[in-house]
Amino acid sequence: MEKLVSHEEYLDQSFSKLDLSSSELESSHFEDCEFDHCNFTSTKFARCKFTNCTFSHCNLSVAGFPGAILFAVEFTECKISGVDWTRAYWPPFHLDPELRFSKCILTNASFFGLTLQRVKMEECRVNEADFRECDLTSAIITGCDLSGSLFSNTNLRNADFTGSWDFTLNVLNNIITGAKFSRTEAVSLLESLGIELAD
């Protein structure tokens, strides 16, 4: 098992059961790397770059990504609570940073104002997340628990919310043209218009 150090490049490597909790890594570059069962709780990845990397069964709660670049990164069955994604660097020419989350815990996350077109969140717990001012065009947010998450001035054009539940979405201050919802949850959209449905 190799220890991760700052100012280093890692290409096509696999890391298992690393414990870097409360550590700081600066200006390291990871490409085509795999992280499995690693503990990155409160780890700070300052100005690091992750390209085509996968995280499986990792704990990234309260991790920090100040100035970091993430492109084509996939998280599977990870705990990623309390992360402020707005502190990472999102190049304006990458409208789709190819972020993928599957069966993850994404509670108390901030995505405020980010452009994350086509982002994928499948079967995740996304409680108390902040999606205000986001561009989530063509996002796939399916089978997710979205209780307490915030949507305001959010572009959800052609987004897919099939199977997701417990979200509060005002159709008057969000763009939902072409968005897809399950029938049972679509009823809640009418409540934001003050419409009552009779049996």
XYZ file of C-alpha atoms in Angstrom:
199
model
C 0.000 0.000 0.000
C 1.493 3.304 -1.088
C 1.176 6.375 1.053
C -0.182 9.434 -0.718
C 1.977 12.543 -0.683
C 1.567 16.095 -1.937
C 2.910 17.346 -5.293
C 2.945 13.849 -6.769
C 1.398 12.239 -9.859
C -0.397 8.910 -9.645
C -1.374 7.116 -12.831
C -3.445 3.933 -13.080
C -2.967 2.915 -9.440
C -5.250 1.196 -6.923
C -5.441 2.178 -3.277
C -7.211 0.056 -0.664
C -7.962 0.768 3.008
C -5.968 3.973 3.137
C -6.592 6.100 6.222
C -5.865 9.752 5.543
C -8.485 11.185 7.889
C -7.827 14.803 8.897
C -4.803 14.945 6.578
C -3.966 17.464 3.871
C -2.877 16.627 0.349
C -1.803 19.432 -1.944
C -1.414 19.678 -5.734
C -1.349 15.933 -6.410
C -2.693 14.540 -9.674
C -4.635 11.272 -9.891
C -5.545 9.766 -13.255
C -7.275 6.409 -13.819
C -6.926 5.584 -10.114
C -9.170 3.440 -7.895
C -9.847 4.012 -4.202
C -11.519 1.202 -2.245
C -12.590 1.219 1.428
C -10.497 4.328 2.143
C -11.054 6.768 4.985
C -10.818 10.383 3.821
C -12.896 11.894 6.638
C -12.025 15.611 6.944
C -9.200 15.166 4.427
C -8.270 18.318 2.518
C -7.450 17.835 -1.184
C -6.123 21.320 -1.935
C -5.656 21.987 -5.661
C -5.566 18.251 -6.420
C -6.793 16.872 -9.730
C -8.843 13.706 -10.162
C -9.431 12.434 -13.704
C -11.220 9.165 -14.558
C -11.050 7.991 -10.941
C -13.393 5.752 -8.930
C -14.155 5.725 -5.212
C -15.854 2.625 -3.781
C -17.009 2.170 -0.166
C -15.011 5.230 0.926
C -15.752 7.743 3.664
C -15.300 11.310 2.437
C -17.433 13.026 5.070
C -16.532 16.694 5.564
C -13.700 16.318 3.041
C -12.493 19.541 1.451
C -11.673 20.144 -2.214
C -10.438 23.767 -2.320
C -9.289 24.526 -5.855
C -9.461 20.842 -6.813
C -10.537 19.654 -10.258
C -12.764 16.591 -10.603
C -13.521 15.220 -14.051
C -15.111 11.854 -14.865
C -15.095 10.773 -11.218
C -17.418 8.036 -9.959
C -18.457 7.389 -6.353
C -20.109 4.081 -5.424
C -21.526 3.313 -1.966
C -19.550 6.153 -0.401
C -20.382 8.394 2.545
C -19.890 11.996 1.378
C -21.712 14.061 4.011
C -21.113 17.732 4.619
C -19.003 18.428 1.513
C -18.958 21.942 0.046
C -18.506 21.147 -3.638
C -18.497 24.850 -4.510
C -14.930 25.173 -3.232
C -13.611 22.931 -6.008
C -12.614 24.448 -9.341
C -15.113 23.765 -12.126
C -13.700 24.866 -15.510
C -16.364 26.811 -17.434
C -15.689 24.803 -20.618
C -16.742 21.554 -18.889
C -20.520 21.927 -18.672
C -20.676 18.207 -17.922
C -17.899 17.279 -15.449
C -19.121 13.660 -15.655
C -19.695 13.241 -11.919
C -21.416 9.972 -10.984
C -22.836 8.979 -7.594
C -24.373 5.548 -6.989
C -25.876 4.416 -3.655
C -24.061 7.203 -1.810
C -24.898 9.304 1.236
C -24.760 12.922 0.034
C -26.382 14.645 3.000
C -25.746 18.307 3.869
C -23.893 18.930 0.605
C -23.622 22.295 -1.118
C -23.763 22.462 -4.915
C -24.924 26.092 -4.889
C -24.584 27.796 -8.269
C -22.633 24.994 -9.954
C -23.018 23.872 -13.566
C -23.369 20.090 -13.348
C -25.141 19.145 -16.535
C -25.827 15.407 -16.871
C -24.665 14.692 -13.321
C -25.818 11.243 -12.179
C -27.175 10.470 -8.703
C -28.730 7.027 -8.513
C -30.266 5.495 -5.370
C -28.589 8.076 -3.142
C -29.567 9.776 0.111
C -29.455 13.456 -0.803
C -30.960 15.058 2.315
C -30.515 18.775 3.075
C -28.494 19.392 -0.098
C -28.334 22.847 -1.672
C -29.038 22.912 -5.425
C -30.076 26.564 -5.613
C -28.918 28.468 -8.726
C -27.563 25.203 -10.229
C -27.619 24.175 -13.868
C -28.698 20.526 -13.706
C -29.757 20.240 -17.330
C -30.309 16.585 -18.295
C -29.264 15.426 -14.815
C -30.218 11.900 -13.775
C -31.385 11.948 -10.148
C -33.292 8.682 -9.882
C -34.345 6.597 -6.903
C -33.046 9.243 -4.481
C -34.322 10.515 -1.136
C -34.279 14.308 -1.542
C -35.929 15.367 1.719
C -34.878 18.824 2.856
C -32.958 19.613 -0.321
C -33.235 23.115 -1.758
C -34.158 24.017 -5.337
C -34.530 27.665 -6.353
C -33.685 29.271 -9.707
C -32.423 25.804 -10.628
C -32.259 24.711 -14.266
C -33.773 21.219 -14.336
C -34.500 21.140 -18.046
C -34.800 17.519 -19.249
C -33.707 16.205 -15.833
C -34.889 12.738 -14.801
C -36.272 12.436 -11.254
C -37.973 9.072 -11.816
C -38.328 7.131 -8.576
C -36.992 9.972 -6.404
C -39.146 11.188 -3.536
C -39.712 13.693 -0.760
C -38.551 16.752 -2.683
C -40.011 20.258 -2.557
C -39.964 21.966 -5.922
C -41.708 25.209 -6.803
C -42.490 25.098 -10.522
C -42.666 28.901 -10.658
C -39.043 29.582 -9.696
C -37.323 26.592 -11.279
C -36.981 25.565 -14.936
C -38.516 22.106 -15.312
C -39.248 21.998 -19.045
C -38.953 18.417 -20.248
C -38.168 17.094 -16.762
C -39.437 13.629 -15.868
C -41.092 12.708 -12.539
C -42.894 9.689 -11.131
C -46.669 10.182 -11.137
C -47.022 10.084 -7.364
C -44.356 12.755 -6.854
C -45.595 14.904 -9.740
C -48.687 15.631 -7.660
C -46.531 17.541 -5.175
C -45.532 19.916 -7.978
C -49.132 21.021 -8.255
C -49.177 21.923 -4.568
C -46.661 24.685 -5.255
C -49.309 26.220 -7.546
C -51.954 26.076 -4.826
C -53.965 23.523 -6.804
C -56.154 21.070 -4.929
C -56.836 17.691 -6.486
C -60.259 16.101 -6.001
C -60.661 12.314 -5.932
